[in-house]
């Protein structure tokens, strides 16, 4: 029973500790990916909060039984400390999450503005990629094979960059519940390459 109680206590304490560390990470104004991760973390905390008593109460009941039936000194000091502060560190975690939510909500307009700017830039980059593919790509008549291979590698690199930016923009659109922007030229170039 002691092993089981200690394992559950350690697991919950470690979850709280690691989550607090994640909550303390700064989210730059231009990092939509970090913002999305933080929002996902808030969601996990809210979901776990509804059933936290179902995790803490059994741990405390196991320790009560152990304390009642075993002589004092069966627990190490660190274990006693973790058990004693378990509820308070959970409350600290929830309070920290609420504080971070407020901070990020206040900056929401900056993230949204950045997303809109990134979407406009992506449209231009995709149009340039498509134009370059058609006018100076490896399939242009008269290009020697070695130069065509270099052009293909370059086009693949540019396509990979545009695809990463597209994925980030798509995640941002989802995060802010914006309509998804389609980039047919990107899809066509992907097929061509």
CSV table of N, CA, C and O in Angstrom, one decimal, residues 15-121:
chain,number,residue,atom,x,y,z
A,15,UNK,N,3.9,15.7,-12.1
A,15,UNK,CA,3.0,16.4,-13.1
A,15,UNK,C,2.9,17.9,-12.7
A,15,UNK,O,3.0,18.8,-13.6
A,16,UNK,N,2.6,18.2,-11.4
A,16,UNK,CA,2.4,19.6,-11.0
A,16,UNK,C,3.7,20.3,-11.2
A,16,UNK,O,3.7,21.5,-11.7
A,17,UNK,N,4.8,19.7,-10.8
A,17,UNK,CA,6.1,20.4,-10.9
A,17,UNK,C,6.4,20.7,-12.4
A,17,UNK,O,6.8,21.9,-12.8
A,18,UNK,N,6.3,19.7,-13.3
A,18,UNK,CA,6.7,19.9,-14.7
A,18,UNK,C,5.7,20.9,-15.3
A,18,UNK,O,6.1,21.7,-16.2
A,19,UNK,N,4.4,20.9,-14.9
A,19,UNK,CA,3.4,21.8,-15.5
A,19,UNK,C,3.7,23.2,-15.1
A,19,UNK,O,3.6,24.2,-15.9
A,20,UNK,N,4.1,23.4,-13.8
A,20,UNK,CA,4.5,24.8,-13.4
A,20,UNK,C,5.7,25.3,-14.2
A,20,UNK,O,5.7,26.5,-14.5
A,21,UNK,N,6.6,24.4,-14.5
A,21,UNK,CA,7.8,24.9,-15.3
A,21,UNK,C,7.3,25.3,-16.7
A,21,UNK,O,7.8,26.3,-17.2
A,22,UNK,N,6.4,24.5,-17.3
A,22,UNK,CA,5.9,24.9,-18.6
A,22,UNK,C,5.1,26.2,-18.6
A,22,UNK,O,5.2,27.0,-19.5
A,23,UNK,N,4.4,26.4,-17.5
A,23,UNK,CA,3.6,27.7,-17.4
A,23,UNK,C,4.5,28.9,-17.3
A,23,UNK,O,4.1,30.0,-17.6
A,24,UNK,N,5.7,28.7,-16.7
A,24,UNK,CA,6.6,29.8,-16.5
A,24,UNK,C,7.3,30.3,-17.8
A,24,UNK,O,7.9,31.3,-17.8
A,25,UNK,N,7.3,29.4,-18.8
A,25,UNK,CA,8.0,29.7,-20.0
A,25,UNK,C,7.3,31.0,-20.7
A,25,UNK,O,6.1,31.1,-20.8
A,26,UNK,N,8.2,31.8,-21.2
A,26,UNK,CA,7.7,33.0,-21.9
A,26,UNK,C,7.2,32.7,-23.3
A,26,UNK,O,7.7,31.8,-23.9
A,27,UNK,N,6.2,33.4,-23.7
A,27,UNK,CA,5.6,33.2,-25.0
A,27,UNK,C,5.9,34.5,-25.7
A,27,UNK,O,5.3,35.6,-25.4
A,28,UNK,N,6.8,34.5,-26.7
A,28,UNK,CA,7.1,35.7,-27.5
A,28,UNK,C,5.9,36.1,-28.3
A,28,UNK,O,5.0,35.3,-28.7
A,29,UNK,N,5.8,37.4,-28.6
A,29,UNK,CA,4.7,38.0,-29.4
A,29,UNK,C,4.6,37.4,-30.8
A,29,UNK,O,3.5,37.5,-31.4
A,30,UNK,N,5.7,36.9,-31.3
A,30,UNK,CA,5.7,36.4,-32.7
A,30,UNK,C,5.6,34.9,-32.7
A,30,UNK,O,5.8,34.3,-33.8
A,31,UNK,N,5.4,34.2,-31.6
A,31,UNK,CA,5.5,32.7,-31.6
A,31,UNK,C,4.1,32.1,-31.4
A,31,UNK,O,3.7,31.8,-30.3
A,32,UNK,N,3.4,31.9,-32.5
A,32,UNK,CA,2.1,31.4,-32.4
A,32,UNK,C,2.1,29.9,-32.0
A,32,UNK,O,1.2,29.4,-31.4
A,33,UNK,N,3.2,29.2,-32.4
A,33,UNK,CA,3.3,27.8,-32.0
A,33,UNK,C,3.4,27.7,-30.5
A,33,UNK,O,2.7,26.8,-29.9
A,34,UNK,N,4.2,28.5,-29.8
A,34,UNK,CA,4.3,28.5,-28.4
A,34,UNK,C,2.9,28.9,-27.7
A,34,UNK,O,2.5,28.3,-26.7
A,35,UNK,N,2.3,29.8,-28.3
A,35,UNK,CA,0.9,30.2,-27.8
A,35,UNK,C,0.0,29.1,-27.9
A,35,UNK,O,-0.8,28.8,-26.9
A,36,UNK,N,0.0,28.4,-29.0
A,36,UNK,CA,-0.9,27.2,-29.2
A,36,UNK,C,-0.6,26.1,-28.1
A,36,UNK,O,-1.5,25.6,-27.5
A,37,UNK,N,0.7,25.9,-27.9
A,37,UNK,CA,1.1,24.9,-26.9
A,37,UNK,C,0.6,25.3,-25.5
A,37,UNK,O,0.2,24.5,-24.7
A,38,UNK,N,0.7,26.6,-25.2
A,38,UNK,CA,0.3,27.1,-23.9
A,38,UNK,C,-1.2,27.0,-23.7
A,38,UNK,O,-1.7,26.6,-22.7
A,39,UNK,N,-1.9,27.3,-24.8
A,39,UNK,CA,-3.4,27.1,-24.7
A,39,UNK,C,-3.8,25.7,-24.5
A,39,UNK,O,-4.7,25.4,-23.8
A,40,UNK,N,-3.1,24.8,-25.1
A,40,UNK,CA,-3.3,23.3,-25.0
A,40,UNK,C,-3.0,22.9,-23.5
A,40,UNK,O,-3.7,22.1,-22.9
A,41,UNK,N,-2.0,23.5,-22.9
A,41,UNK,CA,-1.6,23.3,-21.5
A,41,UNK,C,-2.8,23.8,-20.6
A,41,UNK,O,-3.2,23.1,-19.7
A,42,UNK,N,-3.3,24.9,-20.9
A,42,UNK,CA,-4.4,25.5,-20.1
A,42,UNK,C,-5.6,24.5,-20.1
A,42,UNK,O,-6.3,24.2,-19.1
A,43,UNK,N,-5.9,24.0,-21.3
A,43,UNK,CA,-7.0,23.1,-21.5
A,43,UNK,C,-6.8,21.8,-20.7
A,43,UNK,O,-7.7,21.3,-20.0
A,44,UNK,N,-5.5,21.3,-20.7
A,44,UNK,CA,-5.2,20.0,-19.9
A,44,UNK,C,-5.4,20.3,-18.4
A,44,UNK,O,-6.0,19.4,-17.7
A,45,UNK,N,-5.0,21.4,-18.0
A,45,UNK,CA,-5.1,21.8,-16.5
A,45,UNK,C,-6.6,21.8,-16.2
A,45,UNK,O,-7.1,21.3,-15.2
A,46,UNK,N,-7.4,22.5,-17.0
A,46,UNK,CA,-8.9,22.6,-16.7
A,46,UNK,C,-9.5,21.3,-16.7
A,46,UNK,O,-10.4,21.0,-15.8
A,47,UNK,N,-9.1,20.4,-17.7
A,47,UNK,CA,-9.7,19.1,-17.7
A,47,UNK,C,-9.3,18.3,-16.5
A,47,UNK,O,-10.2,17.6,-15.9
A,48,UNK,N,-8.1,18.4,-16.0
A,48,UNK,CA,-7.6,17.6,-14.9
A,48,UNK,C,-8.2,18.2,-13.6
A,48,UNK,O,-8.4,17.4,-12.6
A,49,UNK,N,-8.5,19.5,-13.6
A,49,UNK,CA,-9.0,20.1,-12.4
A,49,UNK,C,-10.3,19.6,-11.9
A,49,UNK,O,-10.6,19.4,-10.7
A,50,UNK,N,-11.1,19.2,-12.9
A,50,UNK,CA,-12.5,18.7,-12.6
A,50,UNK,C,-12.4,17.4,-11.8
A,50,UNK,O,-13.3,17.1,-11.0
A,51,UNK,N,-11.4,16.6,-12.0
A,51,UNK,CA,-11.3,15.4,-11.3
A,51,UNK,C,-10.1,15.2,-10.3
A,51,UNK,O,-9.8,14.1,-9.9
A,52,UNK,N,-9.5,16.4,-10.0
A,52,UNK,CA,-8.3,16.3,-9.1
A,52,UNK,C,-8.6,15.7,-7.7
A,52,UNK,O,-7.8,15.1,-7.2
A,53,UNK,N,-9.8,16.0,-7.2
A,53,UNK,CA,-10.1,15.4,-5.9
A,53,UNK,C,-10.1,13.9,-6.0
A,53,UNK,O,-9.8,13.2,-5.0
A,54,UNK,N,-10.5,13.4,-7.1
A,54,UNK,CA,-10.5,11.9,-7.3
A,54,UNK,C,-9.1,11.3,-7.4
A,54,UNK,O,-8.9,10.1,-7.2
A,55,UNK,N,-8.1,12.2,-7.5
A,55,UNK,CA,-6.7,11.8,-7.5
A,55,UNK,C,-6.1,12.0,-6.1
A,55,UNK,O,-5.4,11.1,-5.6
A,56,UNK,N,-6.4,13.2,-5.5
A,56,UNK,CA,-5.8,13.5,-4.2
A,56,UNK,C,-6.4,12.7,-3.1
A,56,UNK,O,-5.7,12.2,-2.2
A,57,UNK,N,-7.7,12.6,-3.0
A,57,UNK,CA,-8.4,12.0,-1.9
A,57,UNK,C,-7.9,10.5,-1.7
A,57,UNK,O,-7.6,10.2,-0.6
A,58,UNK,N,-7.9,9.7,-2.7
A,58,UNK,CA,-7.4,8.3,-2.5
A,58,UNK,C,-5.9,8.3,-2.0
A,58,UNK,O,-5.6,7.5,-1.1
A,59,UNK,N,-5.1,9.2,-2.4
A,59,UNK,CA,-3.7,9.3,-1.9
A,59,UNK,C,-3.7,9.6,-0.5
A,59,UNK,O,-3.1,8.9,0.3
A,60,UNK,N,-4.5,10.6,-0.1
A,60,UNK,CA,-4.6,11.0,1.3
A,60,UNK,C,-5.1,9.9,2.2
A,60,UNK,O,-4.7,9.6,3.3
A,61,UNK,N,-6.2,9.2,1.7
A,61,UNK,CA,-6.7,8.1,2.4
A,61,UNK,C,-5.8,6.9,2.6
A,61,UNK,O,-5.7,6.3,3.7
A,62,UNK,N,-5.0,6.6,1.6
A,62,UNK,CA,-3.9,5.6,1.8
A,62,UNK,C,-2.9,6.0,2.8
A,62,UNK,O,-2.6,5.1,3.7
A,63,UNK,N,-2.5,7.2,2.8
A,63,UNK,CA,-1.6,7.7,3.8
A,63,UNK,C,-2.2,7.7,5.2
A,63,UNK,O,-1.5,7.4,6.2
A,64,UNK,N,-3.5,8.0,5.3
A,64,UNK,CA,-4.1,8.0,6.6
A,64,UNK,C,-4.1,6.5,7.2
A,64,UNK,O,-3.8,6.3,8.4
A,65,UNK,N,-4.4,5.6,6.3
A,65,UNK,CA,-4.4,4.2,6.7
A,65,UNK,C,-3.0,3.8,7.2
A,65,UNK,O,-2.8,3.1,8.2
A,66,UNK,N,-2.0,4.2,6.4
A,66,UNK,CA,-0.6,3.8,6.7
A,66,UNK,C,-0.2,4.5,8.0
A,66,UNK,O,0.4,3.8,8.9
A,67,UNK,N,-0.6,5.7,8.2
A,67,UNK,CA,-0.2,6.4,9.5
A,67,UNK,C,-0.9,5.8,10.7
A,67,UNK,O,-0.3,5.7,11.8
A,68,UNK,N,-2.1,5.3,10.5
A,68,UNK,CA,-2.8,4.7,11.6
A,68,UNK,C,-2.3,3.3,11.9
A,68,UNK,O,-2.3,2.9,13.1
A,69,UNK,N,-1.8,2.5,10.9
A,69,UNK,CA,-1.4,1.2,11.2
A,69,UNK,C,0.1,0.9,11.2
A,69,UNK,O,0.5,-0.2,11.6
A,70,UNK,N,0.9,1.9,10.8
A,70,UNK,CA,2.4,1.7,10.9
A,70,UNK,C,3.0,2.6,11.9
A,70,UNK,O,2.4,3.7,12.2
A,71,UNK,N,4.1,2.2,12.4
A,71,UNK,CA,4.8,3.1,13.4
A,71,UNK,C,5.3,4.4,12.7
A,71,UNK,O,5.6,4.4,11.5
A,72,UNK,N,5.5,5.4,13.5
A,72,UNK,CA,6.0,6.7,12.9
A,72,UNK,C,7.4,6.5,12.4
A,72,UNK,O,8.1,5.6,12.9
A,73,UNK,N,7.7,7.2,11.4
A,73,UNK,CA,9.0,7.1,10.8
A,73,UNK,C,9.1,6.2,9.6
A,73,UNK,O,10.2,6.0,9.0
A,74,UNK,N,8.0,5.7,9.1
A,74,UNK,CA,8.0,4.9,7.9
A,74,UNK,C,8.1,5.7,6.6
A,74,UNK,O,8.5,5.1,5.6
A,75,UNK,N,7.9,7.0,6.7
A,75,UNK,CA,8.0,7.9,5.6
A,75,UNK,C,9.3,8.7,5.7
A,75,UNK,O,9.7,9.1,6.8
A,76,UNK,N,9.9,9.0,4.5
A,76,UNK,CA,11.0,9.9,4.5
A,76,UNK,C,10.5,11.3,4.5
A,76,UNK,O,9.3,11.6,4.2
A,77,UNK,N,11.3,12.3,4.9
A,77,UNK,CA,10.9,13.6,5.1
A,77,UNK,C,10.4,14.2,3.8
A,77,UNK,O,9.4,14.9,3.8
A,78,UNK,N,11.1,13.9,2.7
A,78,UNK,CA,10.6,14.5,1.4
A,78,UNK,C,9.2,14.0,1.0
A,78,UNK,O,8.4,14.7,0.5
A,79,UNK,N,8.9,12.8,1.4
A,79,UNK,CA,7.6,12.2,1.1
A,79,UNK,C,6.5,12.9,2.0
A,79,UNK,O,5.5,13.2,1.5
A,80,UNK,N,6.9,13.1,3.2
A,80,UNK,CA,6.0,13.8,4.1
A,80,UNK,C,5.7,15.2,3.6
A,80,UNK,O,4.6,15.7,3.6
A,81,UNK,N,6.8,15.9,3.2
A,81,UNK,CA,6.6,17.3,2.7
A,81,UNK,C,5.7,17.3,1.4
A,81,UNK,O,4.8,18.2,1.3
A,82,UNK,N,5.9,16.4,0.5
A,82,UNK,CA,5.1,16.3,-0.7
A,82,UNK,C,3.6,16.1,-0.3
A,82,UNK,O,2.7,16.7,-0.9
A,83,UNK,N,3.4,15.2,0.6
A,83,UNK,CA,2.0,14.9,1.0
A,83,UNK,C,1.4,16.1,1.6
A,83,UNK,O,0.2,16.4,1.3
A,84,UNK,N,2.1,16.8,2.4
A,84,UNK,CA,1.6,17.9,3.2
A,84,UNK,C,1.2,19.1,2.3
A,84,UNK,O,0.2,19.7,2.5
A,85,UNK,N,2.0,19.3,1.2
A,85,UNK,CA,1.8,20.5,0.4
A,85,UNK,C,1.0,20.1,-0.9
A,85,UNK,O,0.9,21.0,-1.8
A,86,UNK,N,0.6,18.9,-1.1
A,86,UNK,CA,0.0,18.5,-2.4
A,86,UNK,C,-1.2,19.4,-2.8
A,86,UNK,O,-1.2,19.9,-3.9
A,87,UNK,N,-2.1,19.6,-1.9
A,87,UNK,CA,-3.3,20.5,-2.3
A,87,UNK,C,-2.9,21.9,-2.6
A,87,UNK,O,-3.3,22.5,-3.5
A,88,UNK,N,-1.9,22.4,-1.7
A,88,UNK,CA,-1.5,23.8,-1.9
A,88,UNK,C,-0.8,24.0,-3.2
A,88,UNK,O,-0.9,25.0,-3.9
A,89,UNK,N,0.1,23.0,-3.6
A,89,UNK,CA,0.8,23.2,-4.9
A,89,UNK,C,-0.1,23.1,-6.1
A,89,UNK,O,0.1,23.7,-7.1
A,90,UNK,N,-1.2,22.2,-5.9
A,90,UNK,CA,-2.2,22.2,-7.0
A,90,UNK,C,-2.9,23.5,-7.1
A,90,UNK,O,-3.1,24.0,-8.2
A,91,UNK,N,-3.3,24.1,-6.0
A,91,UNK,CA,-3.9,25.4,-6.0
A,91,UNK,C,-3.0,26.5,-6.7
A,91,UNK,O,-3.4,27.3,-7.4
A,92,UNK,N,-1.7,26.4,-6.3
A,92,UNK,CA,-0.7,27.3,-6.9
A,92,UNK,C,-0.7,27.1,-8.4
A,92,UNK,O,-0.6,28.1,-9.2
A,93,UNK,N,-0.7,25.9,-8.9
A,93,UNK,CA,-0.7,25.6,-10.3
A,93,UNK,C,-1.9,26.2,-11.0
A,93,UNK,O,-1.8,26.8,-12.0
A,94,UNK,N,-3.1,26.0,-10.4
A,94,UNK,CA,-4.3,26.6,-11.0
A,94,UNK,C,-4.3,28.1,-11.0
A,94,UNK,O,-4.6,28.7,-12.0
A,95,UNK,N,-3.8,28.7,-10.0
A,95,UNK,CA,-3.7,30.1,-9.9
A,95,UNK,C,-2.7,30.7,-10.9
A,95,UNK,O,-2.9,31.7,-11.6
A,96,UNK,N,-1.6,30.0,-11.1
A,96,UNK,CA,-0.6,30.4,-12.1
A,96,UNK,C,-1.1,30.3,-13.5
A,96,UNK,O,-0.9,31.2,-14.3
A,97,UNK,N,-1.9,29.2,-13.7
A,97,UNK,CA,-2.5,29.0,-15.1
A,97,UNK,C,-3.5,30.2,-15.3
A,97,UNK,O,-3.6,30.7,-16.4
A,98,UNK,N,-4.3,30.5,-14.3
A,98,UNK,CA,-5.2,31.6,-14.5
A,98,UNK,C,-4.5,32.9,-14.8
A,98,UNK,O,-5.0,33.7,-15.6
A,99,UNK,N,-3.4,33.2,-14.1
A,99,UNK,CA,-2.7,34.4,-14.2
A,99,UNK,C,-2.1,34.4,-15.7
A,99,UNK,O,-2.2,35.5,-16.3
A,100,UNK,N,-1.5,33.3,-16.1
A,100,UNK,CA,-1.0,33.3,-17.5
A,100,UNK,C,-2.0,33.4,-18.5
A,100,UNK,O,-1.8,34.1,-19.6
A,101,UNK,N,-3.2,32.9,-18.3
A,101,UNK,CA,-4.3,33.0,-19.2
A,101,UNK,C,-4.7,34.5,-19.4
A,101,UNK,O,-4.9,35.0,-20.5
A,102,UNK,N,-4.8,35.2,-18.2
A,102,UNK,CA,-5.1,36.6,-18.3
A,102,UNK,C,-4.0,37.4,-19.1
A,102,UNK,O,-4.3,38.3,-19.9
A,103,UNK,N,-2.7,37.1,-18.8
A,103,UNK,CA,-1.6,37.8,-19.5
A,103,UNK,C,-1.7,37.6,-21.0
A,103,UNK,O,-1.6,38.5,-21.8
A,104,UNK,N,-2.0,36.3,-21.4
A,104,UNK,CA,-2.0,36.0,-22.8
A,104,UNK,C,-3.3,36.6,-23.5
A,104,UNK,O,-3.2,37.0,-24.7
A,105,UNK,N,-4.4,36.6,-22.8
A,105,UNK,CA,-5.6,37.2,-23.3
A,105,UNK,C,-5.4,38.7,-23.6
A,105,UNK,O,-5.9,39.2,-24.6
A,106,UNK,N,-4.7,39.3,-22.7
A,106,UNK,CA,-4.4,40.8,-22.9
A,106,UNK,C,-3.6,41.0,-24.1
A,106,UNK,O,-3.7,42.1,-24.8
A,107,UNK,N,-2.8,40.0,-24.5
A,107,UNK,CA,-1.9,40.2,-25.7
A,107,UNK,C,-2.5,39.6,-27.0
A,107,UNK,O,-1.9,39.6,-28.0
A,108,UNK,N,-3.7,39.1,-26.9
A,108,UNK,CA,-4.3,38.3,-28.0
A,108,UNK,C,-4.3,39.1,-29.3
A,108,UNK,O,-4.0,38.6,-30.3
A,109,UNK,N,-4.6,40.4,-29.2
A,109,UNK,CA,-4.7,41.2,-30.4
A,109,UNK,C,-3.3,41.3,-31.1
A,109,UNK,O,-3.2,41.3,-32.3
A,110,UNK,N,-2.2,41.2,-30.3
A,110,UNK,CA,-0.9,41.3,-30.9
A,110,UNK,C,-0.6,40.0,-31.7
A,110,UNK,O,-0.1,40.0,-32.8
A,111,UNK,N,-1.0,38.8,-31.2
A,111,UNK,CA,-0.9,37.6,-31.8
A,111,UNK,C,-1.7,37.5,-33.1
A,111,UNK,O,-1.3,37.0,-34.2
A,112,UNK,N,-2.9,38.0,-33.0
A,112,UNK,CA,-3.8,38.0,-34.2
A,112,UNK,C,-3.3,38.9,-35.3
A,112,UNK,O,-3.3,38.5,-36.5
A,113,UNK,N,-2.8,40.1,-34.9
A,113,UNK,CA,-2.2,41.0,-35.9
A,113,UNK,C,-1.0,40.4,-36.6
A,113,UNK,O,-0.8,40.4,-37.8
A,114,UNK,N,-0.2,39.7,-35.8
A,114,UNK,CA,1.0,39.0,-36.3
A,114,UNK,C,0.6,37.9,-37.3
A,114,UNK,O,1.2,37.7,-38.3
A,115,UNK,N,-0.5,37.2,-36.9
A,115,UNK,CA,-1.0,36.1,-37.8
A,115,UNK,C,-1.4,36.7,-39.1
A,115,UNK,O,-1.1,36.1,-40.2
A,116,UNK,N,-2.2,37.8,-39.1
A,116,UNK,CA,-2.7,38.4,-40.3
A,116,UNK,C,-1.5,38.8,-41.2
A,116,UNK,O,-1.5,38.6,-42.4
A,117,UNK,N,-0.5,39.4,-40.6
A,117,UNK,CA,0.7,39.8,-41.4
A,117,UNK,C,1.4,38.6,-42.0
A,117,UNK,O,1.8,38.6,-43.1
A,118,UNK,N,1.5,37.5,-41.2
A,118,UNK,CA,2.2,36.3,-41.7
A,118,UNK,C,1.4,35.7,-42.8
A,118,UNK,O,2.0,35.2,-43.8
A,119,UNK,N,0.1,35.8,-42.8
A,119,UNK,CA,-0.7,35.2,-43.8
A,119,UNK,C,-0.5,36.0,-45.1
A,119,UNK,O,-0.4,35.4,-46.2
A,120,UNK,N,-0.4,37.3,-45.0
A,120,UNK,CA,-0.2,38.2,-46.2
A,120,UNK,C,1.2,37.9,-46.8
A,120,UNK,O,1.3,37.8,-48.0
A,121,UNK,N,2.2,37.7,-45.9
A,121,UNK,CA,3.5,37.4,-46.4
A,121,UNK,C,3.6,36.1,-47.1
A,121,UNK,O,4.2,35.9,-48.1
